[in-house]
Short mmCIF file of C-alpha atoms and ligand atoms in Angstrom, two decimals:
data_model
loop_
_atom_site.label_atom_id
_atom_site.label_comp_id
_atom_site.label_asym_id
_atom_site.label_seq_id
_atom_site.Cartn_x
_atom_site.Cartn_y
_atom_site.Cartn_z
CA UNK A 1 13.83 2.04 13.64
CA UNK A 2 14.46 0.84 10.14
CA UNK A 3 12.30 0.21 7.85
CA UNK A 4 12.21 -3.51 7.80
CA UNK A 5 12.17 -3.94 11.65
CA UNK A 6 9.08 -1.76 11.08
CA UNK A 7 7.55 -4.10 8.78
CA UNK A 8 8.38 -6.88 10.76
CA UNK A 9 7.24 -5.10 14.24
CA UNK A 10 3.63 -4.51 12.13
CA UNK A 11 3.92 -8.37 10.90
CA UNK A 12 4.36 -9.53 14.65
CA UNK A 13 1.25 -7.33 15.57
CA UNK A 14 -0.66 -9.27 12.99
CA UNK A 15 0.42 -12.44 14.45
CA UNK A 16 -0.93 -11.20 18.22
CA UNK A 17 -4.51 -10.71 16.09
CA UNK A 18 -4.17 -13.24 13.70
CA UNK A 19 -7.17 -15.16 15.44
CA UNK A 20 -10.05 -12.78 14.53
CA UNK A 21 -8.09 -11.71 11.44
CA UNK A 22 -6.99 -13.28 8.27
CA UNK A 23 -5.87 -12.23 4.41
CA UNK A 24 -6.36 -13.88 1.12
CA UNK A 25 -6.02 -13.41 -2.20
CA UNK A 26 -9.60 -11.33 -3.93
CA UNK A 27 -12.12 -13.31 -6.08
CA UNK A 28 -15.17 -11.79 -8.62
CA UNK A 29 -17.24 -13.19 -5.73
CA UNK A 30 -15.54 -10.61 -3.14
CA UNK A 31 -17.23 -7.47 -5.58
CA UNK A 32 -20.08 -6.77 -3.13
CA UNK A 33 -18.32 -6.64 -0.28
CA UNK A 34 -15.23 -4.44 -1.90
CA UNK A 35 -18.16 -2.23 -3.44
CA UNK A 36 -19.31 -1.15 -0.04
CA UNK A 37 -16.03 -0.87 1.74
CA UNK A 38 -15.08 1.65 -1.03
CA UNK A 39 -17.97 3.40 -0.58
CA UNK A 40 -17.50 3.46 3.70
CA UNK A 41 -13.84 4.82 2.89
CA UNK A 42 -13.64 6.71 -0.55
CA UNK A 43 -16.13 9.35 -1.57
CA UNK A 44 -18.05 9.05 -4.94
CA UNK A 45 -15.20 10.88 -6.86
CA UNK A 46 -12.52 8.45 -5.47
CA UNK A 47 -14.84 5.18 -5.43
CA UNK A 48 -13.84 2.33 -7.28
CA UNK A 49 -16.91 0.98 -9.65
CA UNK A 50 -17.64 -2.53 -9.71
CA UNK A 51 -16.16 -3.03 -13.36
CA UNK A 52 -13.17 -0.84 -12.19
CA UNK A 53 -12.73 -3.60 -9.47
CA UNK A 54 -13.69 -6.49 -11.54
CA UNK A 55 -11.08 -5.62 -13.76
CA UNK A 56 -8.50 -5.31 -11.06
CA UNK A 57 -9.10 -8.66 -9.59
CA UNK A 58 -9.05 -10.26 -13.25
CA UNK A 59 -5.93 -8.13 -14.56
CA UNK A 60 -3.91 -9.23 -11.98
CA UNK A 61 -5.04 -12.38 -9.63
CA UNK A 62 -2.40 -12.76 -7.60
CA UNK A 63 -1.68 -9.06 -6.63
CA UNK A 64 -5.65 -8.75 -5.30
CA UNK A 65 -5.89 -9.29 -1.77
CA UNK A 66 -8.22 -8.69 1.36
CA UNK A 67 -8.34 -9.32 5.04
CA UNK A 68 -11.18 -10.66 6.63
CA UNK A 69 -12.67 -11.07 9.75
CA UNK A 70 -12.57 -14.72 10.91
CA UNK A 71 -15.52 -14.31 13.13
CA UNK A 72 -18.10 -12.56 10.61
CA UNK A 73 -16.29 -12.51 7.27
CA UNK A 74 -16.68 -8.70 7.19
CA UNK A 75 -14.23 -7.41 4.57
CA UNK A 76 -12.11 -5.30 6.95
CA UNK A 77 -8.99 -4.15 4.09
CA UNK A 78 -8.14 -4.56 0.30
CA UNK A 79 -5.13 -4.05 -1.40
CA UNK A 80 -4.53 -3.87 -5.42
CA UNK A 81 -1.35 -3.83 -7.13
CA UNK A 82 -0.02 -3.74 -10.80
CA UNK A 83 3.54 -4.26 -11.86
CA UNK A 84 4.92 -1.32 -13.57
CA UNK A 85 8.63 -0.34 -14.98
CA UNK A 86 11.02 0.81 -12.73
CA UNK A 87 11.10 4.17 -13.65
CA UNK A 88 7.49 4.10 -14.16
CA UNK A 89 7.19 7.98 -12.28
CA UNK A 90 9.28 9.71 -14.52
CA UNK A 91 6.64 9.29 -17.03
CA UNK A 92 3.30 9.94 -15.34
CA UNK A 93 1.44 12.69 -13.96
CA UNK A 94 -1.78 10.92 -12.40
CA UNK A 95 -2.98 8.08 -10.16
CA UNK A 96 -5.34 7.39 -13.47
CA UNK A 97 -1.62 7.30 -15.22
CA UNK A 98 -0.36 4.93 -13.58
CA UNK A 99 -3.45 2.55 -13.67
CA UNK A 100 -3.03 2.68 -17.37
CA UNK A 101 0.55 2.03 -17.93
CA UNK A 102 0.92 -1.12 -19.49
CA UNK A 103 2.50 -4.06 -17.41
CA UNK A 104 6.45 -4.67 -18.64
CA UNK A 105 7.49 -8.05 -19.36
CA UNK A 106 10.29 -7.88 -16.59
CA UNK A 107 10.15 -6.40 -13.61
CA UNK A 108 10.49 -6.64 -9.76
CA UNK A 109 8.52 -2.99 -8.67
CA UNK A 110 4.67 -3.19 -8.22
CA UNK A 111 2.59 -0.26 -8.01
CA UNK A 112 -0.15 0.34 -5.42
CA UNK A 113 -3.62 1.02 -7.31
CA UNK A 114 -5.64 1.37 -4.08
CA UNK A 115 -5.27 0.60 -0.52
CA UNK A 116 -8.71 0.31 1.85
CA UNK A 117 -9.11 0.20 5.34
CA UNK A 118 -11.74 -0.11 7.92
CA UNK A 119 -10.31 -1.78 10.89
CA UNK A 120 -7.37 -1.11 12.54
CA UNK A 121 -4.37 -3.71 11.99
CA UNK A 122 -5.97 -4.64 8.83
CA UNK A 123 -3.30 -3.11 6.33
CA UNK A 124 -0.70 -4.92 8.54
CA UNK A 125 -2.73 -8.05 7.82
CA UNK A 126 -2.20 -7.63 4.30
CA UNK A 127 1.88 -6.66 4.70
CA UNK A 128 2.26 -9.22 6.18
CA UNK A 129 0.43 -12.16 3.93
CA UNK A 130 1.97 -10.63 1.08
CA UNK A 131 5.70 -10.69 1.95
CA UNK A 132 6.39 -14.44 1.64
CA UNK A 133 4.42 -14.20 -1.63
CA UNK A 134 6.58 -11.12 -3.21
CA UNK A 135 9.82 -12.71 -1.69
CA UNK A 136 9.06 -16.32 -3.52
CA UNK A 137 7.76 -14.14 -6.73
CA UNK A 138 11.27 -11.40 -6.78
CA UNK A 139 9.16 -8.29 -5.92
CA UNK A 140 11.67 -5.52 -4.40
CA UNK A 141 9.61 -2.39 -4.59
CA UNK A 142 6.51 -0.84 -4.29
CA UNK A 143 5.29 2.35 -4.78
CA UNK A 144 2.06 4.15 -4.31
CA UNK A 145 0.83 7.11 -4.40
CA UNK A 146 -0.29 8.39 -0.57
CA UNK A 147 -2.55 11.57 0.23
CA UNK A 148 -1.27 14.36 2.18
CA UNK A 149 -4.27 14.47 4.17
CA UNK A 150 -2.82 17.80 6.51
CA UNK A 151 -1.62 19.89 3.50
CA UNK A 152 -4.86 22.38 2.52
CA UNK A 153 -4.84 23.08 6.54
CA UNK A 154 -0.90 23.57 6.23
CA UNK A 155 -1.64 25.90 3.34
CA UNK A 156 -4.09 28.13 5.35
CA UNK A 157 -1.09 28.93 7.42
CA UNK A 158 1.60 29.33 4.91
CA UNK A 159 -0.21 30.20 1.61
CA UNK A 160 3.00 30.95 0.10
CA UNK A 161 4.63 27.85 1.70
CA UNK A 162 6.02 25.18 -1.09
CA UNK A 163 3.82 22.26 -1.01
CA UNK A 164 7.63 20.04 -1.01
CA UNK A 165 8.48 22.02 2.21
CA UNK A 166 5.53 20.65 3.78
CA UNK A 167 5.72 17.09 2.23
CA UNK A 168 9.42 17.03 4.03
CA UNK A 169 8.57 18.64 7.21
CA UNK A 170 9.04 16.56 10.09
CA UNK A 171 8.21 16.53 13.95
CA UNK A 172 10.26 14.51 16.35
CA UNK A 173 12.11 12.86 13.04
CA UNK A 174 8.42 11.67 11.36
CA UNK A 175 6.63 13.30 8.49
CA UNK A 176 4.30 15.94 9.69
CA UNK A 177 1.57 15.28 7.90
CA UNK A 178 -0.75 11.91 9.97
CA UNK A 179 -0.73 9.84 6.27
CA UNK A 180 2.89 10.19 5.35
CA UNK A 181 3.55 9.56 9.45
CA UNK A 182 1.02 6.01 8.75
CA UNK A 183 3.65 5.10 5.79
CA UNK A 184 6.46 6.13 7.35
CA UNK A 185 5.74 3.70 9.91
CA UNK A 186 5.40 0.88 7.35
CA UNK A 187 8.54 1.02 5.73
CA UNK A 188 7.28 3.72 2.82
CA UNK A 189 10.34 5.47 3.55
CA UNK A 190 11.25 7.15 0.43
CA UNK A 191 8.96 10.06 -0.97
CA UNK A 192 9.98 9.78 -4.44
CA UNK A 193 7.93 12.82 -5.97
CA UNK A 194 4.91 14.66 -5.26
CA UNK A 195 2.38 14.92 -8.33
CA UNK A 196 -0.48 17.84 -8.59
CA UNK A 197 -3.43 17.03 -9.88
CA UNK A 198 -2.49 13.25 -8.76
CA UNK A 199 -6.14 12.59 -7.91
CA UNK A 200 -9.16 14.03 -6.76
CA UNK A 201 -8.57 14.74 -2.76
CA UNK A 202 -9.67 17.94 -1.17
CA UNK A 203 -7.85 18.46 1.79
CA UNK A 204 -4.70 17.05 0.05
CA UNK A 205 -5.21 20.08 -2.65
CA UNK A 206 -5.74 17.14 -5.47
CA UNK A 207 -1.70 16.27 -4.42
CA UNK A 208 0.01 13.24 -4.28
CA UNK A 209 3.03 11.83 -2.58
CA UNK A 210 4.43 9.50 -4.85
CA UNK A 211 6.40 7.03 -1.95
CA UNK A 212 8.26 3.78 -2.55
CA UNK A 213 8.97 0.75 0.32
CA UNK A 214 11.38 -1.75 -0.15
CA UNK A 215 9.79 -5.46 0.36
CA UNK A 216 12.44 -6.52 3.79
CA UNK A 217 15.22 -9.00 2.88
CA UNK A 218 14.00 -8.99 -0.75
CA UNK A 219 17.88 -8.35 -1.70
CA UNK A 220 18.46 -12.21 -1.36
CA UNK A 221 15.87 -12.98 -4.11
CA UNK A 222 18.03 -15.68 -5.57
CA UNK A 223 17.37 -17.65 -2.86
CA UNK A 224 13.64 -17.21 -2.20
CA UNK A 225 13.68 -18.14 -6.01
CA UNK A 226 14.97 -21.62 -4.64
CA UNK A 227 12.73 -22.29 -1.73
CA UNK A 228 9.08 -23.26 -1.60
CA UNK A 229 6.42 -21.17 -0.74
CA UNK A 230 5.74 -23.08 2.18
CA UNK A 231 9.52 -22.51 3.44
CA UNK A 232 9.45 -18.86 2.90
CA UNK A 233 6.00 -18.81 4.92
CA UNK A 234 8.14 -20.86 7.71
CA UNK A 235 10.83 -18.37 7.75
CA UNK A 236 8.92 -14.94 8.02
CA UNK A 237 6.88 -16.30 10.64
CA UNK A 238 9.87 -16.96 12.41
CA UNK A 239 11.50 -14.24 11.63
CA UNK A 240 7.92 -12.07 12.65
CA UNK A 241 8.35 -13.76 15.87
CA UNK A 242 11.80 -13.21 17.22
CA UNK A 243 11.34 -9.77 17.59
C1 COA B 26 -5.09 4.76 5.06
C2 COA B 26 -5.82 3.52 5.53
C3 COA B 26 -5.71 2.42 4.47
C4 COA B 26 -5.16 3.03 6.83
O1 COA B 26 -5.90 1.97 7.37
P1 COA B 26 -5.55 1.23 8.76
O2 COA B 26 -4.28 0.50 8.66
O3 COA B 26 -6.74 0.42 9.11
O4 COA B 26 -5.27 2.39 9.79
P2 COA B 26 -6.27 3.52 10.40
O5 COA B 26 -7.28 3.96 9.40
O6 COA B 26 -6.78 2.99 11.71
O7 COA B 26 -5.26 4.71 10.65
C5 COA B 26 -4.21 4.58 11.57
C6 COA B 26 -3.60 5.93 11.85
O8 COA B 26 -2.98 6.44 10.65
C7 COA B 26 -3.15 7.86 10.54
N1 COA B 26 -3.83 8.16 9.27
C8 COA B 26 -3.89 7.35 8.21
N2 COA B 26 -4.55 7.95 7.22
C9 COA B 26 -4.93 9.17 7.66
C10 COA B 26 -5.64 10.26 7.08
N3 COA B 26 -6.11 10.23 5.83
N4 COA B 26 -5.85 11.36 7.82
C11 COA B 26 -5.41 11.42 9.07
N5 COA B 26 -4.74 10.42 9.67
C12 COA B 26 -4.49 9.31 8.97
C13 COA B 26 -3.90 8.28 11.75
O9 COA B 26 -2.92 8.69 12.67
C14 COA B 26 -4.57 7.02 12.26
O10 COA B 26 -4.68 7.08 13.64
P3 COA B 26 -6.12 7.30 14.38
O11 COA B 26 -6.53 5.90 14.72
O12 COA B 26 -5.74 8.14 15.53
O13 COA B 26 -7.05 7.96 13.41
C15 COA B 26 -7.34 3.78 5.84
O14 COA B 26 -7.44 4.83 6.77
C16 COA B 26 -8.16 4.13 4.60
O15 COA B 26 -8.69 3.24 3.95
N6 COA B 26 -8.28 5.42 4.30
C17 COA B 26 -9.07 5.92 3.16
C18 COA B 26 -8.46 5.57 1.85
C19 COA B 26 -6.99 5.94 1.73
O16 COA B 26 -6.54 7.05 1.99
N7 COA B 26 -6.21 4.95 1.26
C20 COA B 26 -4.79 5.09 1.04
C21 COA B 26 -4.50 5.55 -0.33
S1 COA B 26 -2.78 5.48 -0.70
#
């Protein structure tokens, strides 16, 4: 399956769920909530603090964003982005890097600060509230920077293995390792690098896979540029649904 029939496969599975689930844009007032979800999913190394995400939400307003729970208004995902240069990676060696690079003037690739989980279908909430938004807006890539969750277990059994080796390996045509497998399957198709040191992540080894997806039909940004936001909403829906 290509990668945007993927995205659009995990866009239609949002739509199944979309009555107990919905995404919008982060707020200051969303910091409590985003606090504790960090602290469910990230240990105290990783953890965002509440300036850290604060500054995330004001830096960048539009690129904050969260799915909810219709029922309880649990927090149930968040997503940060940044916009960075295209060939952003060629310069950095951290995730702390790339949080730091300054935003250029001109471009159409975002980079993924931090992605957060705790339910099921709630990252495909967010993929799919976001894509009419980065069509109308021009955005054609984004990157981020993925765990390798499998690799210090790997390493037990090939200590002299290359860490790239096991990065490429695949099983039945998907990446080996579960994390890579979870991006593969949502259109982060491209590993692009992998970084040591990247970040602080035990069984990953402290490595990185630095991956980049492709936002589906963002080729034909000219003419999102021309249609409201409300028409591109229209069309993905549609689109969502005849699969
Ligand atoms: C990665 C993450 C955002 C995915 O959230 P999600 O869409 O709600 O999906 P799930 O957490 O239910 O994971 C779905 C599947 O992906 C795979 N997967 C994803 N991350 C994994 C990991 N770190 N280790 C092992 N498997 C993983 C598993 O196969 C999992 O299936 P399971 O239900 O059998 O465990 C979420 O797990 C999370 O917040 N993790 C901690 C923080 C993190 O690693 N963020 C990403 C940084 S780039």
């Amino acid at each position: 399956m290509n990668h945007t029939l993927s995205f659009l496969m995990h866009t239609k599975m949002h739509e199944a769920s979309r009555q107990c689930i919905y995404a919008r844009l982060l707020t200051r007032h969303d910091l409590p909530a985003l606090l504790k979800l960090e602290h469910e999913k990230w240990d105290t190394e990783q953890a965002a603090s509440q300036i850290e995400l604060e500054e995330r939400i004001a830096a960048y307003p539009d690129l904050a964003m969260g799915t909810f729970c219709s029922e309880t208004g649990q927090l149930l995902a968040s997503l940060f982005l940044k916009p960075v240069a295209r060939d952003f990676h060629r310069h950095v060696q951290t995730w702390r890097d790339c949080t730091l690079l300054p935003a250029p003037e001109e471009t159409t690739t975002l980079f993924g600060i931090s992605l957060t989980s705790r339910r099921s279908n709630g990252v495909d909430a967010l993929l799919a509230f976001f894509w009419p938004y980065a069509l109308k807006r021009g955005w054609r890539h984004v990157y981020l920077g993925s765990p390798i969750p499998g690799l210090s277990q790997w390493r037990q059994q090939h200590p002299k293995g290359p860490i790239e080796t096991y990065v490429r390996a695949r099983r039945s045509g998907m990446p080996l390792d579960p994390q890579l497998r979870y991006y593969r399957g949502r259109g982060f198709t491209k590993i692009v690098d992998v970084k040591s040191n990247y970040f602080p992540h035990k069984r990953s080894l402290d490595h990185g896979a630095l991956l980049r997806g492709t936002i589906p039909l963002s080729s034909l940004s000219p003419l999102w540029r021309m249609m409201s936001l409300q028409t591109i909403k229209r069309i993905t829906r549609h689109l969502a649904c005849l699969l």
